[in-house]
XYZ file of N, CA and C in Angstrom:
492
model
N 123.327 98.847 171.663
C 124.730 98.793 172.021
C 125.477 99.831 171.204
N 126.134 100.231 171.991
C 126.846 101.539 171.257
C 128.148 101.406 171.836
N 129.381 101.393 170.964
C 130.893 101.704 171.039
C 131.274 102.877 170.259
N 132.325 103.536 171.078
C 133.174 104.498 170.711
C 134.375 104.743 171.046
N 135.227 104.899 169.789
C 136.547 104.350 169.715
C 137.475 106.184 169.413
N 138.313 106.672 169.823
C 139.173 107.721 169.357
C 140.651 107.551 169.412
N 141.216 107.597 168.128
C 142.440 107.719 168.450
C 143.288 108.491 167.702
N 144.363 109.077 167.525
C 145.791 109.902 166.701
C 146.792 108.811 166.439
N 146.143 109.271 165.105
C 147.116 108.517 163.649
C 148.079 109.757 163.179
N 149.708 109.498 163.477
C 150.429 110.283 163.239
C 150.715 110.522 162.166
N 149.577 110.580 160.706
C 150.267 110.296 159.147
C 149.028 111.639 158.661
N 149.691 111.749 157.686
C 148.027 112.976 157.064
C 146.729 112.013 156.549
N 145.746 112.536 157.007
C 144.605 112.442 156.610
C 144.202 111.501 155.448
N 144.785 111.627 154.585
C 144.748 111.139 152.684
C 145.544 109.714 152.754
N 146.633 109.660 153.987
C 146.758 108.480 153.643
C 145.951 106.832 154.683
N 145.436 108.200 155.240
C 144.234 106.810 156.207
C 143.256 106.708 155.575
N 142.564 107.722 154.818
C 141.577 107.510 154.148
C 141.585 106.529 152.613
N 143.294 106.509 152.540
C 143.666 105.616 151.710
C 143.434 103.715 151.872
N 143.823 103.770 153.040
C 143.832 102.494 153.817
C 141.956 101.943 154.343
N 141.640 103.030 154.823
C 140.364 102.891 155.423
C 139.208 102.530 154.705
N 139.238 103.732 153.845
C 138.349 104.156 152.711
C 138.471 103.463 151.314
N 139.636 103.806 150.556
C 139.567 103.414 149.200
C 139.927 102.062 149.323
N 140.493 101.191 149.743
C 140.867 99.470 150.119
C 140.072 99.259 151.167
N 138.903 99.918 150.981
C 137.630 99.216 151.786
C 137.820 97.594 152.210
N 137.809 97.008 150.995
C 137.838 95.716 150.483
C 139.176 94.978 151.255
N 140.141 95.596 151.729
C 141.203 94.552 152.331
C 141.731 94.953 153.417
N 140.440 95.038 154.327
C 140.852 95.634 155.958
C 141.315 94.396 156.554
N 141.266 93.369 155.827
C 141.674 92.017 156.627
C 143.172 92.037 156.974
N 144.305 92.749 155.919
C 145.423 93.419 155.978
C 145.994 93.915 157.333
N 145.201 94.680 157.865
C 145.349 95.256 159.213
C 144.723 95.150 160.267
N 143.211 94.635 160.065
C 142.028 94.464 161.477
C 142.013 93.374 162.272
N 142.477 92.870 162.848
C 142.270 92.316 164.327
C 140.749 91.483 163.890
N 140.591 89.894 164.222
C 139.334 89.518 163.983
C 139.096 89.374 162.521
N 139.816 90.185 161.459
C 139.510 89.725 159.831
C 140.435 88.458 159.674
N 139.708 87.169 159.370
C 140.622 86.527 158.342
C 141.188 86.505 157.396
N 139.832 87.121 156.289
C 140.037 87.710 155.091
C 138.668 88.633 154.813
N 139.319 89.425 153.918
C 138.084 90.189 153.551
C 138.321 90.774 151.600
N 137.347 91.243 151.029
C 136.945 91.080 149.766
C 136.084 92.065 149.505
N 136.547 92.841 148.663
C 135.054 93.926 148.032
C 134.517 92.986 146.655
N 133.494 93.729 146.567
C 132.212 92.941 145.238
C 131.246 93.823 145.088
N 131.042 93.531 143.854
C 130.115 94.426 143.490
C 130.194 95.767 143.323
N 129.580 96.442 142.025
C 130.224 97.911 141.745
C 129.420 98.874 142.831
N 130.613 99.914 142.644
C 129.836 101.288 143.679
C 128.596 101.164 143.339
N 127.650 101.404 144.501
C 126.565 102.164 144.154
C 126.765 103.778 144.626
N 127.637 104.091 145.625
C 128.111 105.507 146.010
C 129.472 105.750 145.222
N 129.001 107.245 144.755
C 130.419 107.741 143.574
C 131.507 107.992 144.243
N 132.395 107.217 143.576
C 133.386 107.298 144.859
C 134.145 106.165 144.887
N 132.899 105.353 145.855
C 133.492 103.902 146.475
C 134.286 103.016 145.949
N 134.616 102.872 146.320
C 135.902 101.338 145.417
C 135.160 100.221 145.302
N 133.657 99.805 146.018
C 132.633 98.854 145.783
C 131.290 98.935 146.581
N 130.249 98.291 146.402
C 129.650 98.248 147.570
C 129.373 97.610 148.404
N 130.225 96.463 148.289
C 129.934 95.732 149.256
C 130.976 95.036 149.708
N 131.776 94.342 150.868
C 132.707 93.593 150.914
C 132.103 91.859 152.132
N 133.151 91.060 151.416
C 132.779 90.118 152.776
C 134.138 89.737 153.817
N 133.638 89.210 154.489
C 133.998 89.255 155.459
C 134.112 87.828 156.416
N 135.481 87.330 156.816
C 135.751 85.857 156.685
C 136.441 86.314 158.577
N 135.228 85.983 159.450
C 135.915 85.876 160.890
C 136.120 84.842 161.577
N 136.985 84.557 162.373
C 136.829 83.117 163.008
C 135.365 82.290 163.675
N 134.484 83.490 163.641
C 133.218 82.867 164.013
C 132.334 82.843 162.957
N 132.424 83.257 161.291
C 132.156 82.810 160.483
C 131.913 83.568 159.085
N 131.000 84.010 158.300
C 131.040 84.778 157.328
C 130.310 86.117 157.532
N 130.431 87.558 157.275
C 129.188 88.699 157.288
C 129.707 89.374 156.084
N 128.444 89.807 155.458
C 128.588 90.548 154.310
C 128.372 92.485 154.877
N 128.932 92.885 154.416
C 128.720 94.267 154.700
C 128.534 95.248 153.025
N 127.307 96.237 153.830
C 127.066 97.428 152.208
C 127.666 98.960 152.663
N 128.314 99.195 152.122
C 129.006 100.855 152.298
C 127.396 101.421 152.357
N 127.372 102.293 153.053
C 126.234 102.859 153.264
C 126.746 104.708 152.913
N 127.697 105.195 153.663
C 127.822 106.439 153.377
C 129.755 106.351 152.796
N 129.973 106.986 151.913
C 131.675 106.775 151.417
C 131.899 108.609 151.403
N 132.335 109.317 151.888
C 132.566 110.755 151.282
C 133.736 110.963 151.494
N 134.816 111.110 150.233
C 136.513 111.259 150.632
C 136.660 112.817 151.019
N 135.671 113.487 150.565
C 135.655 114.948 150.806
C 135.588 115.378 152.173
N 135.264 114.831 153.000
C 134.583 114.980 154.632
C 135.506 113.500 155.401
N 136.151 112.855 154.535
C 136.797 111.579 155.465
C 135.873 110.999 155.891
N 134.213 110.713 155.577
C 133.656 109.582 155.954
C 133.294 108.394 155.309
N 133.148 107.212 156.393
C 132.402 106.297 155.977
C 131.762 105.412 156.865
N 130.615 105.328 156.223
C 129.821 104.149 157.097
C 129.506 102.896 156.067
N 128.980 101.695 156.899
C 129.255 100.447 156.159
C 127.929 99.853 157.168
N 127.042 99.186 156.742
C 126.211 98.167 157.623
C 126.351 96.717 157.305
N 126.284 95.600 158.344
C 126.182 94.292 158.572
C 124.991 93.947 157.854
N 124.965 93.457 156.658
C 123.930 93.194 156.475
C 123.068 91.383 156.091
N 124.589 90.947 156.283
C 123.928 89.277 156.527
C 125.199 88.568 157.242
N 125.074 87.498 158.173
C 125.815 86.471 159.105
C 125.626 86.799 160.451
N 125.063 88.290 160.951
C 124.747 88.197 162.310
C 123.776 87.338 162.230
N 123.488 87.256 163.649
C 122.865 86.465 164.260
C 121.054 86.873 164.084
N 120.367 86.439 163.950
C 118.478 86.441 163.550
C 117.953 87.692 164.668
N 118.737 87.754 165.908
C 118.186 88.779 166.503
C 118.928 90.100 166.654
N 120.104 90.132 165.640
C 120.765 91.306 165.457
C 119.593 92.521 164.310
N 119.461 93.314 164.726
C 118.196 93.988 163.688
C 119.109 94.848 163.024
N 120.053 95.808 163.250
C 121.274 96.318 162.531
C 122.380 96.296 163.359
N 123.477 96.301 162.717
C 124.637 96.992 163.114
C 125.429 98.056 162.061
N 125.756 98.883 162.561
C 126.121 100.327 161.735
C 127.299 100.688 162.316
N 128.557 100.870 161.318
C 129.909 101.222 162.386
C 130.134 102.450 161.128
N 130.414 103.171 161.828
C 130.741 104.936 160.966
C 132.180 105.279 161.569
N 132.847 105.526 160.320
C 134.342 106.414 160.809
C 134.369 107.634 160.134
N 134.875 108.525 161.126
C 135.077 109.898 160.783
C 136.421 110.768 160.439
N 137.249 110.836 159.841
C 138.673 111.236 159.587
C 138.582 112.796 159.908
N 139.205 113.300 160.899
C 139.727 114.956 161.080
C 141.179 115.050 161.255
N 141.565 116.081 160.278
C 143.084 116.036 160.229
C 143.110 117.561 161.635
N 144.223 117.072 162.238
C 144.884 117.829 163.477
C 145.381 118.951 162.525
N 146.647 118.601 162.229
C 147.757 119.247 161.685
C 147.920 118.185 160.422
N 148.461 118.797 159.233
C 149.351 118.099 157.988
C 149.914 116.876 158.257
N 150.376 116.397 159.381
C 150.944 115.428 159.716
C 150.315 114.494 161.071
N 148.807 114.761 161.551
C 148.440 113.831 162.547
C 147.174 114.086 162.171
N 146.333 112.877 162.239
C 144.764 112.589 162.155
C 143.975 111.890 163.189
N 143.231 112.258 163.618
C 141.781 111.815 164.654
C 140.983 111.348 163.756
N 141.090 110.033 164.440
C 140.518 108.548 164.151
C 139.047 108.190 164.734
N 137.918 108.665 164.372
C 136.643 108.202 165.240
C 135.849 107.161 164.607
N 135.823 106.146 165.461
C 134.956 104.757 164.936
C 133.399 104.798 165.479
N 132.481 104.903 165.443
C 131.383 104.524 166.010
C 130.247 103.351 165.564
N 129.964 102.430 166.709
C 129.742 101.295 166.039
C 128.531 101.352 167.203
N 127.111 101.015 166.264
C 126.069 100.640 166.527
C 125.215 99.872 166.541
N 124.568 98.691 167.684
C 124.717 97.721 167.299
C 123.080 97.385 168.010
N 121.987 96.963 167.279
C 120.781 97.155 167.891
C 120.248 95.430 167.399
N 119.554 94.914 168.609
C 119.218 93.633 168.512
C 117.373 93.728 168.582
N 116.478 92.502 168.374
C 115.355 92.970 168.764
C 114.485 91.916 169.183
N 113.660 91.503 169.764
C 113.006 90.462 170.417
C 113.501 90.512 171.406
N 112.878 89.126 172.185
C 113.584 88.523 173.375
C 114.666 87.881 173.458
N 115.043 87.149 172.497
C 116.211 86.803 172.329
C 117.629 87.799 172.564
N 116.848 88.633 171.330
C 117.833 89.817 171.642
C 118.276 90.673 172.685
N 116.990 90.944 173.610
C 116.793 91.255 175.059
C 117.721 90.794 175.921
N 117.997 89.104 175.939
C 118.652 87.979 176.673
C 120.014 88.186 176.168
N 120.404 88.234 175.033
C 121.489 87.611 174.221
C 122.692 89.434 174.529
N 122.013 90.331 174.502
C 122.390 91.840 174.531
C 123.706 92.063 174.965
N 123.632 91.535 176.798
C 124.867 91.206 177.333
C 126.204 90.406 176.948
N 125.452 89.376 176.440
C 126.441 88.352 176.411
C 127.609 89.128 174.952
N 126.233 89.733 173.885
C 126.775 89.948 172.565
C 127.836 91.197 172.534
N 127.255 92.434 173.856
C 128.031 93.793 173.939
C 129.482 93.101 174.512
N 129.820 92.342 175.422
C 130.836 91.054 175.863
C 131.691 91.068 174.768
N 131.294 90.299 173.777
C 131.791 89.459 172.987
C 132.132 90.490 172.007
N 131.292 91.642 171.450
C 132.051 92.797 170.538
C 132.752 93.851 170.746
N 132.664 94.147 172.063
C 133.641 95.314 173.065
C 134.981 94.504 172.502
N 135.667 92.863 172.820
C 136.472 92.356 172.797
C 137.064 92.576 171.426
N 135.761 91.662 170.783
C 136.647 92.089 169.091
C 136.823 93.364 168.385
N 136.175 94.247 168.783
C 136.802 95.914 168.046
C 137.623 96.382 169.225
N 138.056 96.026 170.329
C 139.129 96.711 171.150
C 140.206 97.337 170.341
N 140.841 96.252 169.488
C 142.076 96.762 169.039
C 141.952 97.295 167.600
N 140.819 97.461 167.002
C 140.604 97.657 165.121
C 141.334 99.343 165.242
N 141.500 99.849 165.906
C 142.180 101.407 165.839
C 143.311 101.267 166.105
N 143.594 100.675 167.167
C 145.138 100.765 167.214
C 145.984 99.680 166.028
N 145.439 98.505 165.385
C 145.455 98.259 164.496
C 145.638 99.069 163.356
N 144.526 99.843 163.269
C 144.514 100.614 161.876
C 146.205 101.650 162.015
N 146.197 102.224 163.371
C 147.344 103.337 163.727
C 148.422 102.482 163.235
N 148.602 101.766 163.953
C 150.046 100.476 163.479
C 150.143 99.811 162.267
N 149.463 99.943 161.360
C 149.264 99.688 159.950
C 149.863 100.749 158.779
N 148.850 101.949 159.169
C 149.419 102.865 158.284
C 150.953 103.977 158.774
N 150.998 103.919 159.815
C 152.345 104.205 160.709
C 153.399 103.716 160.331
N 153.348 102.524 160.152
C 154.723 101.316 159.911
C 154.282 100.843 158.487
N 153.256 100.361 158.106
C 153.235 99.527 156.984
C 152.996 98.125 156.781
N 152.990 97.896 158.369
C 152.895 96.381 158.836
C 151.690 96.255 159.821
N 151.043 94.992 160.102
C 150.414 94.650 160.695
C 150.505 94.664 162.113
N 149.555 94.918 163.019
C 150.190 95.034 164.534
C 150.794 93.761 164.887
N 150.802 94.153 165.784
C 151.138 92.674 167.158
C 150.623 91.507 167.223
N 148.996 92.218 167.446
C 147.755 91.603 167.620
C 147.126 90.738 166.017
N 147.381 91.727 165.328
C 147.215 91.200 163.711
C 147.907 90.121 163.420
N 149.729 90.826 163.538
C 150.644 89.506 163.073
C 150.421 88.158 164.114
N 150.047 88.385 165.054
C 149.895 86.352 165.444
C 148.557 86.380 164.933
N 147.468 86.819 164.538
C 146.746 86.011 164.060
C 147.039 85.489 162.660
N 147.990 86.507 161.714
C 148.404 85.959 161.052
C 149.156 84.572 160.315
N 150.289 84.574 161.387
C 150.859 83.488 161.964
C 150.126 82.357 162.211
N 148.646 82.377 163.097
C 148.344 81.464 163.287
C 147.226 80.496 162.261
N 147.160 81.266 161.700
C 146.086 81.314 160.232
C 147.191 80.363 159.249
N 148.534 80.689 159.072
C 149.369 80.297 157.935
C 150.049 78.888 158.381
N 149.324 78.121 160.019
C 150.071 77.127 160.683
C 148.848 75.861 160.261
């Protein structure tokens, strides 16, 4: 399973990579689907603000490890590495930061998502379903975050509904 996400973030470069990158640890702030989220554990990549964060969704806990952090190039990748499901074999989501101009940035998410057995075979559909839905909005999220300063639309009622 493979998703790909593009979008223009009207702010410079340094300050998405601010949000994205260095507060690894509190995308729950802005992402759609985070309840809460948490970095732990020191860098193992120079750089990182940690290596690892967790991750509190309404369907339950995943731990994730920064896999690639480079502020020099605007990347990062991060892998799932425990709460999927027994026939998830990885999932790998990589973002890429390219600044347009001084003042607008291209936003690329790519999220990879490989299952294995029969289960996984069976389950494939149902699971590409169910994660198309929950990363729909994590970009335009992220855009409406560092744009305004506030949480989207989509963010603030889950917010809301979390604090009821």
């Amino acid at each position: 399973m493979e998703f790909k996400k593009e979008i223009i973030i009207n702010k410079p470069i340094e300050a998405i990579w601010e949000v994205l990158g260095n507060q690894f640890g509190d995308a729950y702030k802005w992402a759609s689907g985070l309840n809460h989220s948490k970095a732990f554990s020191p860098p193992v990549i120079k750089g990182a603000p940690s290596n690892n964060r967790s991750c509190e969704l309404p369907s339950g806990k995943i731990k994730e490890v920064i896999r690639k952090f480079d502020p020099g190039n605007y990347v990062l990748e991060y892998e799932v590495i425990e709460g999927f499901p027994f026939f998830v074999d990885t999932a790998i989501n990589n973002w890429q930061l390219t600044a347009i101009s001084p003042e607008r940035t291209k936003v690329d998410m790519h999220l990879i998502v490989k299952t294995k057995g029969l289960v996984g075979s069976i389950m494939n559909p149902m699971m590409k379903m169910q994660l198309k839905k929950q990363i729909a909005h994590i970009p335009n999220d992220l855009k409406y975050y560092v744009e305004t300063g506030n949480p989207s639309q989509n963010k603030a009622k889950e917010i809301e509904k979390l604090s009821n």
